[in-house]
């Protein structure tokens, strides 16, 4: 869970002052890009921003509704904004939880917990949010369009940015409720995606992080139709997208990094691009588990039986590739033997960076109805065992790089690097 807020400016209370909007962004990078779109529109229309609730004319809270902790944080933040300001617009995944906003509360969780909020929308709802802002804090008469940079308003540091290529997901994993909040897959036109990428690179971005719910599925919903970029036809497909992003990045000495990549066969075609330096040799692949029976209960799109072979093939094509993944320990019905299978997979697959969640029942997820729900203590114990193995594997792989010289993008370097630094 991440949170981003905007800087403050002196508050005024005169009727002729420019309206100031407080903004809190919670959740994943995909939610962050939604926040950036809203903030860009606010800036384009001349609104100012405030980092304090009390100094704002109203507050927008972009929420997360995936796991229980995220729901609690979102509801608490809404409550704080109401207490300090009183005028709050809610958007994001939590806004979609429990049904559409009827204005009367109905089945909407946010309305039930905080009935005094001004409006509630779901995710990627820039226009609906702006309509609510216009209603409750009318926009200035003279928009300051020149204050908006070409790349839009960003909440990330200047040297990197997220590029969202699609919304929603066609999978129906039993532990996940994202499709019920963000809908089915909707791929952005490839010309729009490449245009945004070019503007970001031109603004000084040195690393572009490609994100979606399923990056590998880009274009499936439009049957990989042909779009246009720079006057030339380009297929709406992951591999074609990566090739063009690589070309644009090379002109600016920048990097492209892929996130949320499912291990589909066509991902193999991106590996030569990684080996040649066109795309960073890095894949964020959400395996979730290794045992075929657990994956079937999870309703994952890949069985897992060929993942070791696929990883071996990727490393043969690109020896420098780094694999990051996330897993769930203690999924309903998981036996000790199935968990040991997962630990063996981590060792044999040599996952460079692995994270693990103890299974948490998400309201509305079909996995909650599966038999064999494990005690919380067992789930947490397995998560701890998993991380012990994963950290040992990661340390061993990092040790192989000792003495190597490589290019690093610096995130921070206090005292001009005299006190060390953090890079990627």
Short mmCIF file of C-alpha atoms in Angstrom, two decimals:
data_model
loop_
_atom_site.label_atom_id
_atom_site.label_comp_id
_atom_site.label_asym_id
_atom_site.label_seq_id
_atom_site.Cartn_x
_atom_site.Cartn_y
_atom_site.Cartn_z
CA UNK A 1 0.00 0.00 0.00
CA UNK A 2 1.48 3.37 -1.01
CA UNK A 3 0.27 6.87 -0.29
CA UNK A 4 1.03 10.05 -2.22
CA UNK A 5 0.02 13.60 -1.37
CA UNK A 6 0.69 16.96 -2.99
CA UNK A 7 2.53 20.05 -1.78
CA UNK A 8 0.76 22.91 -0.06
CA UNK A 9 0.49 26.63 -0.80
CA UNK A 10 -0.87 29.52 1.33
CA UNK A 11 -4.62 29.10 1.79
CA UNK A 12 -7.13 31.84 1.04
CA UNK A 13 -10.77 31.96 1.94
CA UNK A 14 -11.96 34.77 -0.30
CA UNK A 15 -14.73 33.96 -2.79
CA UNK A 16 -12.47 34.97 -5.68
CA UNK A 17 -9.57 32.69 -4.74
CA UNK A 18 -8.56 29.76 -6.88
CA UNK A 19 -10.09 26.56 -5.45
CA UNK A 20 -7.58 24.29 -3.72
CA UNK A 21 -7.97 20.52 -3.79
CA UNK A 22 -6.49 18.13 -1.26
CA UNK A 23 -5.51 14.77 -2.71
CA UNK A 24 -4.54 11.40 -1.25
CA UNK A 25 -3.58 8.47 -3.49
CA UNK A 26 -3.64 4.98 -1.96
CA UNK A 27 -2.96 1.57 -3.46
CA UNK A 28 -0.98 0.15 -6.35
CA UNK A 29 0.83 1.81 -9.29
CA UNK A 30 -2.27 1.40 -11.43
CA UNK A 31 -4.22 3.51 -8.93
CA UNK A 32 -1.35 6.01 -8.93
CA UNK A 33 -1.72 6.51 -12.68
CA UNK A 34 -5.45 7.16 -12.16
CA UNK A 35 -4.48 9.82 -9.61
CA UNK A 36 -2.06 11.39 -12.07
CA UNK A 37 -4.79 11.67 -14.70
CA UNK A 38 -7.12 13.40 -12.24
CA UNK A 39 -4.39 15.75 -11.03
CA UNK A 40 -3.45 16.59 -14.60
CA UNK A 41 -7.05 17.56 -15.36
CA UNK A 42 -7.28 19.60 -12.15
CA UNK A 43 -4.11 21.48 -13.10
CA UNK A 44 -5.33 21.99 -16.67
CA UNK A 45 -8.50 23.63 -15.36
CA UNK A 46 -6.62 25.93 -13.03
CA UNK A 47 -7.20 24.28 -9.67
CA UNK A 48 -4.45 24.44 -7.07
CA UNK A 49 -3.49 21.64 -4.68
CA UNK A 50 -3.08 21.44 -0.93
CA UNK A 51 -1.23 18.84 1.10
CA UNK A 52 -3.36 19.54 4.17
CA UNK A 53 -7.01 18.63 4.48
CA UNK A 54 -7.81 21.80 6.43
CA UNK A 55 -6.27 24.07 3.79
CA UNK A 56 -8.33 22.65 0.93
CA UNK A 57 -11.74 23.56 -0.45
CA UNK A 58 -12.43 19.84 -0.79
CA UNK A 59 -10.48 16.58 -0.66
CA UNK A 60 -10.27 13.71 -3.17
CA UNK A 61 -9.31 10.28 -1.81
CA UNK A 62 -8.27 7.64 -4.36
CA UNK A 63 -8.82 4.35 -2.54
CA UNK A 64 -7.73 0.72 -2.60
CA UNK A 65 -10.23 -2.05 -1.92
CA UNK A 66 -8.32 -5.27 -2.57
CA UNK A 67 -7.39 -6.71 0.84
CA UNK A 68 -8.87 -6.01 4.26
CA UNK A 69 -5.92 -3.89 5.45
CA UNK A 70 -6.24 -1.71 2.35
CA UNK A 71 -9.98 -1.28 2.91
CA UNK A 72 -9.37 -0.22 6.51
CA UNK A 73 -6.68 2.27 5.51
CA UNK A 74 -8.93 3.75 2.83
CA UNK A 75 -11.92 4.08 5.16
CA UNK A 76 -9.72 5.59 7.89
CA UNK A 77 -8.29 8.13 5.44
CA UNK A 78 -11.78 9.11 4.28
CA UNK A 79 -12.77 9.56 7.92
CA UNK A 80 -9.76 11.76 8.62
CA UNK A 81 -10.51 13.92 5.59
CA UNK A 82 -14.14 14.30 6.64
CA UNK A 83 -13.14 15.22 10.18
CA UNK A 84 -10.62 17.88 9.09
CA UNK A 85 -12.33 19.21 5.97
CA UNK A 86 -15.90 17.91 5.69
CA UNK A 87 -16.03 17.89 1.87
CA UNK A 88 -14.72 14.63 0.42
CA UNK A 89 -14.95 12.94 -2.98
CA UNK A 90 -14.07 9.24 -3.04
CA UNK A 91 -12.77 7.40 -6.10
CA UNK A 92 -10.88 4.17 -6.81
CA UNK A 93 -11.40 0.48 -6.25
CA UNK A 94 -13.10 0.79 -2.86
CA UNK A 95 -15.65 3.07 -4.48
CA UNK A 96 -16.73 0.16 -6.68
CA UNK A 97 -17.04 -2.28 -3.81
CA UNK A 98 -20.54 -3.41 -2.99
CA UNK A 99 -22.28 -2.03 -6.09
CA UNK A 100 -22.81 1.26 -7.86
CA UNK A 101 -23.25 4.51 -5.99
CA UNK A 102 -26.97 5.31 -5.92
CA UNK A 103 -26.63 8.47 -3.90
CA UNK A 104 -28.69 6.85 -1.16
CA UNK A 105 -26.05 4.50 0.22
CA UNK A 106 -27.55 1.27 -1.07
CA UNK A 107 -24.99 -1.49 -1.19
CA UNK A 108 -21.99 0.84 -1.47
CA UNK A 109 -19.48 0.24 1.33
CA UNK A 110 -18.12 3.79 1.35
CA UNK A 111 -21.63 5.28 1.59
CA UNK A 112 -22.52 2.88 4.38
CA UNK A 113 -19.45 3.79 6.45
CA UNK A 114 -19.26 7.49 5.53
CA UNK A 115 -22.70 8.67 4.33
CA UNK A 116 -21.64 12.34 4.25
CA UNK A 117 -19.12 12.01 1.40
CA UNK A 118 -19.97 14.23 -1.56
CA UNK A 119 -19.59 11.58 -4.28
CA UNK A 120 -18.30 8.06 -4.84
CA UNK A 121 -16.87 6.67 -8.10
CA UNK A 122 -15.03 3.52 -9.13
CA UNK A 123 -11.51 3.40 -10.60
CA UNK A 124 -10.32 5.15 -13.80
CA UNK A 125 -13.22 7.63 -13.53
CA UNK A 126 -11.52 10.96 -14.22
CA UNK A 127 -14.58 12.62 -15.77
CA UNK A 128 -16.92 11.51 -12.96
CA UNK A 129 -14.49 12.89 -10.38
CA UNK A 130 -14.17 16.18 -12.25
CA UNK A 131 -17.96 16.47 -12.53
CA UNK A 132 -18.18 16.16 -8.74
CA UNK A 133 -15.40 18.73 -8.28
CA UNK A 134 -17.18 21.16 -10.61
CA UNK A 135 -20.42 20.71 -8.67
CA UNK A 136 -18.98 21.25 -5.19
CA UNK A 137 -16.08 23.60 -5.96
CA UNK A 138 -16.68 25.36 -9.29
CA UNK A 139 -13.62 25.71 -11.47
CA UNK A 140 -11.94 29.08 -12.12
CA UNK A 141 -13.06 31.06 -15.14
CA UNK A 142 -9.60 31.23 -16.76
CA UNK A 143 -7.87 27.85 -16.93
CA UNK A 144 -4.07 28.01 -16.73
CA UNK A 145 -3.39 25.43 -19.37
CA UNK A 146 0.22 26.59 -19.72
CA UNK A 147 0.91 25.34 -16.19
CA UNK A 148 0.40 21.73 -17.26
CA UNK A 149 3.57 19.98 -18.47
CA UNK A 150 3.26 17.96 -21.67
CA UNK A 151 3.69 14.69 -19.77
CA UNK A 152 0.93 15.59 -17.30
CA UNK A 153 1.14 15.73 -13.51
CA UNK A 154 3.22 12.90 -12.02
CA UNK A 155 3.46 11.65 -8.44
CA UNK A 156 6.73 9.79 -9.02
CA UNK A 157 10.24 11.30 -8.92
CA UNK A 158 11.30 12.95 -12.16
CA UNK A 159 13.57 10.12 -13.31
CA UNK A 160 10.96 7.35 -13.54
CA UNK A 161 7.26 7.04 -14.37
CA UNK A 162 4.53 4.44 -14.77
CA UNK A 163 2.95 3.78 -18.15
CA UNK A 164 -0.43 2.06 -17.87
CA UNK A 165 -1.26 0.20 -21.08
CA UNK A 166 -4.65 -1.27 -20.18
CA UNK A 167 -7.39 -1.41 -17.58
CA UNK A 168 -9.16 -4.39 -16.04
CA UNK A 169 -8.57 -8.12 -16.32
CA UNK A 170 -10.20 -11.09 -18.07
CA UNK A 171 -9.04 -13.65 -15.50
CA UNK A 172 -11.26 -14.78 -12.66
CA UNK A 173 -8.73 -15.92 -10.06
CA UNK A 174 -10.57 -17.24 -7.03
CA UNK A 175 -8.64 -15.08 -4.54
CA UNK A 176 -9.08 -11.82 -6.45
CA UNK A 177 -11.90 -9.29 -6.83
CA UNK A 178 -10.10 -6.85 -9.14
CA UNK A 179 -12.34 -7.62 -12.18
CA UNK A 180 -15.43 -6.77 -10.13
CA UNK A 181 -13.90 -3.36 -9.35
CA UNK A 182 -11.95 -2.53 -12.52
CA UNK A 183 -13.86 -4.57 -15.09
CA UNK A 184 -12.67 -6.71 -17.99
CA UNK A 185 -9.55 -6.01 -20.02
CA UNK A 186 -9.61 -2.76 -22.00
CA UNK A 187 -6.39 -2.08 -23.92
CA UNK A 188 -5.40 1.51 -24.62
CA UNK A 189 -4.83 2.37 -28.31
CA UNK A 190 -1.19 1.66 -29.07
CA UNK A 191 -0.71 5.09 -30.64
CA UNK A 192 -1.86 6.75 -27.39
CA UNK A 193 0.46 4.56 -25.32
CA UNK A 194 3.50 5.29 -27.49
CA UNK A 195 2.66 8.99 -27.58
CA UNK A 196 2.57 9.14 -23.78
CA UNK A 197 5.85 7.22 -23.61
CA UNK A 198 7.54 9.71 -25.91
CA UNK A 199 6.30 12.68 -23.87
CA UNK A 200 7.57 11.07 -20.68
CA UNK A 201 11.01 10.42 -22.14
CA UNK A 202 11.14 13.97 -23.52
CA UNK A 203 10.36 15.28 -20.02
CA UNK A 204 13.47 13.58 -18.62
CA UNK A 205 12.14 10.19 -17.51
CA UNK A 206 14.97 7.63 -17.55
CA UNK A 207 12.99 4.53 -16.62
CA UNK A 208 9.50 3.70 -17.83
CA UNK A 209 7.64 1.04 -15.84
CA UNK A 210 4.99 -0.64 -17.99
CA UNK A 211 2.00 -1.69 -15.87
CA UNK A 212 -1.48 -3.20 -16.18
CA UNK A 213 -3.36 -6.06 -14.55
CA UNK A 214 -1.99 -8.42 -17.22
CA UNK A 215 0.67 -6.90 -19.46
CA UNK A 216 0.98 -10.09 -21.52
CA UNK A 217 -2.69 -9.83 -22.55
CA UNK A 218 -2.32 -6.38 -24.10
CA UNK A 219 -4.45 -6.25 -27.24
CA UNK A 220 -6.44 -9.45 -26.63
CA UNK A 221 -9.70 -7.52 -26.23
CA UNK A 222 -9.28 -5.77 -29.60
CA UNK A 223 -7.99 -8.90 -31.37
CA UNK A 224 -4.55 -7.31 -31.73
CA UNK A 225 -5.88 -4.76 -34.18
CA UNK A 226 -3.49 -2.52 -36.08
CA UNK A 227 -3.05 1.01 -34.79
CA UNK A 228 -0.76 3.80 -35.96
CA UNK A 229 2.27 5.50 -34.53
CA UNK A 230 4.42 8.10 -36.27
CA UNK A 231 2.50 7.45 -39.48
CA UNK A 232 3.23 3.72 -39.51
CA UNK A 233 1.01 0.73 -38.69
CA UNK A 234 1.70 -1.00 -35.37
CA UNK A 235 -0.05 -4.07 -34.01
CA UNK A 236 -1.74 -3.79 -30.59
CA UNK A 237 0.35 -6.59 -29.09
CA UNK A 238 2.84 -6.87 -26.24
CA UNK A 239 5.83 -7.74 -28.44
CA UNK A 240 5.17 -4.95 -30.94
CA UNK A 241 4.68 -2.51 -28.08
CA UNK A 242 7.99 -3.52 -26.50
CA UNK A 243 9.84 -3.10 -29.79
CA UNK A 244 8.52 0.43 -30.28
CA UNK A 245 9.10 1.41 -26.65
CA UNK A 246 12.66 0.15 -27.00
CA UNK A 247 13.19 2.31 -30.09
CA UNK A 248 11.85 5.43 -28.37
CA UNK A 249 13.79 4.78 -25.15
CA UNK A 250 17.04 4.35 -27.08
CA UNK A 251 16.72 7.87 -28.48
CA UNK A 252 16.71 9.24 -24.93
CA UNK A 253 19.20 6.88 -23.27
CA UNK A 254 16.36 5.51 -21.15
CA UNK A 255 15.12 2.14 -19.86
CA UNK A 256 11.89 0.17 -20.18
CA UNK A 257 10.84 -2.26 -17.44
CA UNK A 258 7.91 -4.73 -17.66
CA UNK A 259 5.60 -5.49 -14.74
CA UNK A 260 2.71 -7.95 -14.22
CA UNK A 261 3.73 -10.32 -17.03
CA UNK A 262 1.93 -13.66 -17.12
CA UNK A 263 4.11 -16.56 -18.37
CA UNK A 264 2.41 -16.99 -21.73
CA UNK A 265 4.37 -18.52 -24.64
CA UNK A 266 4.54 -15.26 -26.61
CA UNK A 267 6.58 -13.68 -23.78
CA UNK A 268 9.47 -15.73 -25.19
CA UNK A 269 9.57 -13.33 -28.14
CA UNK A 270 10.51 -10.41 -25.87
CA UNK A 271 13.62 -12.17 -24.53
CA UNK A 272 15.85 -11.35 -27.55
CA UNK A 273 14.94 -7.69 -27.04
CA UNK A 274 16.09 -7.99 -23.43
CA UNK A 275 19.29 -9.78 -24.42
CA UNK A 276 20.14 -6.95 -26.83
CA UNK A 277 19.44 -4.24 -24.23
CA UNK A 278 16.27 -2.89 -25.80
CA UNK A 279 14.20 -3.72 -22.71
CA UNK A 280 15.59 -4.26 -19.21
CA UNK A 281 16.32 -7.96 -18.54
CA UNK A 282 13.69 -8.08 -15.83
CA UNK A 283 10.28 -9.73 -15.61
CA UNK A 284 7.74 -9.31 -12.83
CA UNK A 285 5.75 -12.57 -13.12
CA UNK A 286 2.94 -13.26 -10.60
CA UNK A 287 3.30 -17.06 -10.32
CA UNK A 288 1.32 -17.19 -7.00
CA UNK A 289 2.11 -20.90 -6.48
CA UNK A 290 3.83 -23.86 -8.12
CA UNK A 291 1.66 -26.88 -7.38
CA UNK A 292 -0.84 -27.63 -10.19
CA UNK A 293 -3.65 -28.53 -7.79
CA UNK A 294 -3.30 -25.28 -5.84
CA UNK A 295 -3.17 -23.28 -9.07
CA UNK A 296 -6.36 -24.98 -10.22
CA UNK A 297 -8.09 -23.99 -6.98
CA UNK A 298 -6.80 -20.48 -7.54
CA UNK A 299 -8.19 -20.62 -11.10
CA UNK A 300 -4.91 -19.30 -12.43
CA UNK A 301 -4.57 -19.07 -16.23
CA UNK A 302 -1.33 -21.11 -16.26
CA UNK A 303 -1.06 -24.57 -14.72
CA UNK A 304 2.51 -24.09 -13.46
CA UNK A 305 3.67 -27.46 -14.72
CA UNK A 306 5.88 -25.91 -17.42
CA UNK A 307 7.09 -22.85 -15.53
CA UNK A 308 10.50 -24.33 -14.68
CA UNK A 309 11.05 -25.18 -18.34
CA UNK A 310 9.95 -21.68 -19.32
CA UNK A 311 12.32 -20.04 -16.84
CA UNK A 312 15.19 -22.16 -18.11
CA UNK A 313 14.38 -21.13 -21.68
CA UNK A 314 14.27 -17.46 -20.70
CA UNK A 315 17.67 -17.68 -19.01
CA UNK A 316 19.17 -19.42 -22.01
CA UNK A 317 17.92 -16.60 -24.24
CA UNK A 318 18.96 -13.86 -21.78
CA UNK A 319 21.42 -14.99 -19.06
CA UNK A 320 21.19 -11.63 -17.26
CA UNK A 321 17.43 -11.78 -16.74
CA UNK A 322 16.12 -11.07 -13.22
CA UNK A 323 12.82 -12.67 -12.20
CA UNK A 324 10.59 -11.10 -9.58
CA UNK A 325 7.41 -12.80 -8.39
CA UNK A 326 4.79 -12.94 -5.67
CA UNK A 327 3.25 -15.99 -4.01
CA UNK A 328 0.46 -16.91 -1.61
CA UNK A 329 1.14 -19.24 1.32
CA UNK A 330 -1.63 -21.04 3.17
CA UNK A 331 -4.21 -20.94 0.38
CA UNK A 332 -7.39 -22.85 1.34
CA UNK A 333 -6.77 -26.58 1.16
CA UNK A 334 -3.00 -26.24 0.79
CA UNK A 335 -1.39 -29.38 2.20
CA UNK A 336 2.07 -29.56 3.71
CA UNK A 337 3.20 -31.50 0.64
CA UNK A 338 1.86 -28.78 -1.68
CA UNK A 339 3.65 -26.13 0.35
CA UNK A 340 6.90 -28.10 0.24
CA UNK A 341 6.43 -28.27 -3.54
CA UNK A 342 6.35 -24.46 -3.53
CA UNK A 343 9.57 -24.24 -1.50
CA UNK A 344 11.28 -26.67 -3.88
CA UNK A 345 10.12 -24.55 -6.81
CA UNK A 346 11.64 -21.39 -5.30
CA UNK A 347 14.98 -23.16 -4.85
CA UNK A 348 15.03 -24.78 -8.28
CA UNK A 349 13.63 -21.77 -10.15
CA UNK A 350 16.10 -19.44 -8.38
CA UNK A 351 13.63 -16.58 -8.22
CA UNK A 352 15.74 -13.43 -7.80
CA UNK A 353 13.15 -11.42 -5.87
CA UNK A 354 10.20 -13.16 -4.24
CA UNK A 355 7.46 -11.75 -2.04
CA UNK A 356 4.87 -13.78 -0.18
CA UNK A 357 1.49 -13.07 1.38
CA UNK A 358 -0.20 -15.28 3.91
CA UNK A 359 -3.63 -15.99 2.44
CA UNK A 360 -6.14 -13.36 3.51
CA UNK A 361 -9.86 -13.77 2.89
CA UNK A 362 -10.98 -10.92 0.65
CA UNK A 363 -14.67 -10.08 0.86
CA UNK A 364 -16.37 -11.25 -2.33
CA UNK A 365 -13.61 -13.66 -3.42
CA UNK A 366 -14.82 -17.16 -4.34
CA UNK A 367 -11.78 -18.70 -2.62
CA UNK A 368 -13.47 -17.97 0.70
CA UNK A 369 -15.95 -20.75 -0.06
CA UNK A 370 -13.28 -23.39 -0.67
CA UNK A 371 -12.92 -26.18 1.90
CA UNK A 372 -9.83 -26.48 4.06
CA UNK A 373 -9.41 -22.92 5.33
CA UNK A 374 -6.17 -22.99 7.33
CA UNK A 375 -5.70 -21.35 10.74
CA UNK A 376 -4.09 -17.91 10.57
CA UNK A 377 -1.12 -19.17 12.60
CA UNK A 378 -0.41 -21.87 9.99
CA UNK A 379 -0.67 -19.38 7.13
CA UNK A 380 1.75 -16.98 8.82
CA UNK A 381 4.16 -19.78 9.72
CA UNK A 382 4.28 -20.89 6.09
CA UNK A 383 4.79 -17.34 4.91
CA UNK A 384 7.76 -17.01 7.26
CA UNK A 385 9.24 -20.31 6.06
CA UNK A 386 8.78 -19.22 2.46
CA UNK A 387 10.57 -15.91 3.03
CA UNK A 388 13.47 -17.64 4.76
CA UNK A 389 14.02 -19.81 1.68
CA UNK A 390 13.41 -16.94 -0.75
CA UNK A 391 15.89 -14.66 1.01
CA UNK A 392 18.56 -17.38 0.95
CA UNK A 393 18.04 -17.87 -2.79
CA UNK A 394 18.16 -14.12 -3.43
CA UNK A 395 21.33 -13.66 -1.35
CA UNK A 396 23.08 -16.47 -3.21
CA UNK A 397 22.18 -14.95 -6.57
CA UNK A 398 23.32 -11.48 -5.50
CA UNK A 399 26.64 -12.92 -4.32
CA UNK A 400 27.37 -14.00 -7.89
CA UNK A 401 27.32 -10.34 -8.93
CA UNK A 402 29.96 -9.21 -6.46
CA UNK A 403 32.79 -7.60 -8.42
CA UNK A 404 30.65 -6.94 -11.48
CA UNK A 405 30.41 -3.50 -13.06
CA UNK A 406 26.99 -2.42 -14.21
CA UNK A 407 25.04 0.70 -15.07
CA UNK A 408 22.82 1.98 -12.26
CA UNK A 409 20.02 4.53 -12.20
CA UNK A 410 20.43 6.57 -9.00
CA UNK A 411 17.30 7.08 -6.92
CA UNK A 412 19.02 9.08 -4.19
CA UNK A 413 22.58 10.08 -3.30
CA UNK A 414 22.87 12.18 -0.11
CA UNK A 415 25.74 14.67 0.02
CA UNK A 416 26.39 14.18 -3.71
CA UNK A 417 27.08 10.52 -3.12
CA UNK A 418 29.64 10.96 -0.35
CA UNK A 419 27.29 9.12 2.01
CA UNK A 420 26.46 6.37 -0.46
CA UNK A 421 23.29 6.10 -2.45
CA UNK A 422 20.34 4.04 -3.55
CA UNK A 423 19.98 2.91 -7.14
CA UNK A 424 18.35 0.37 -9.42
#
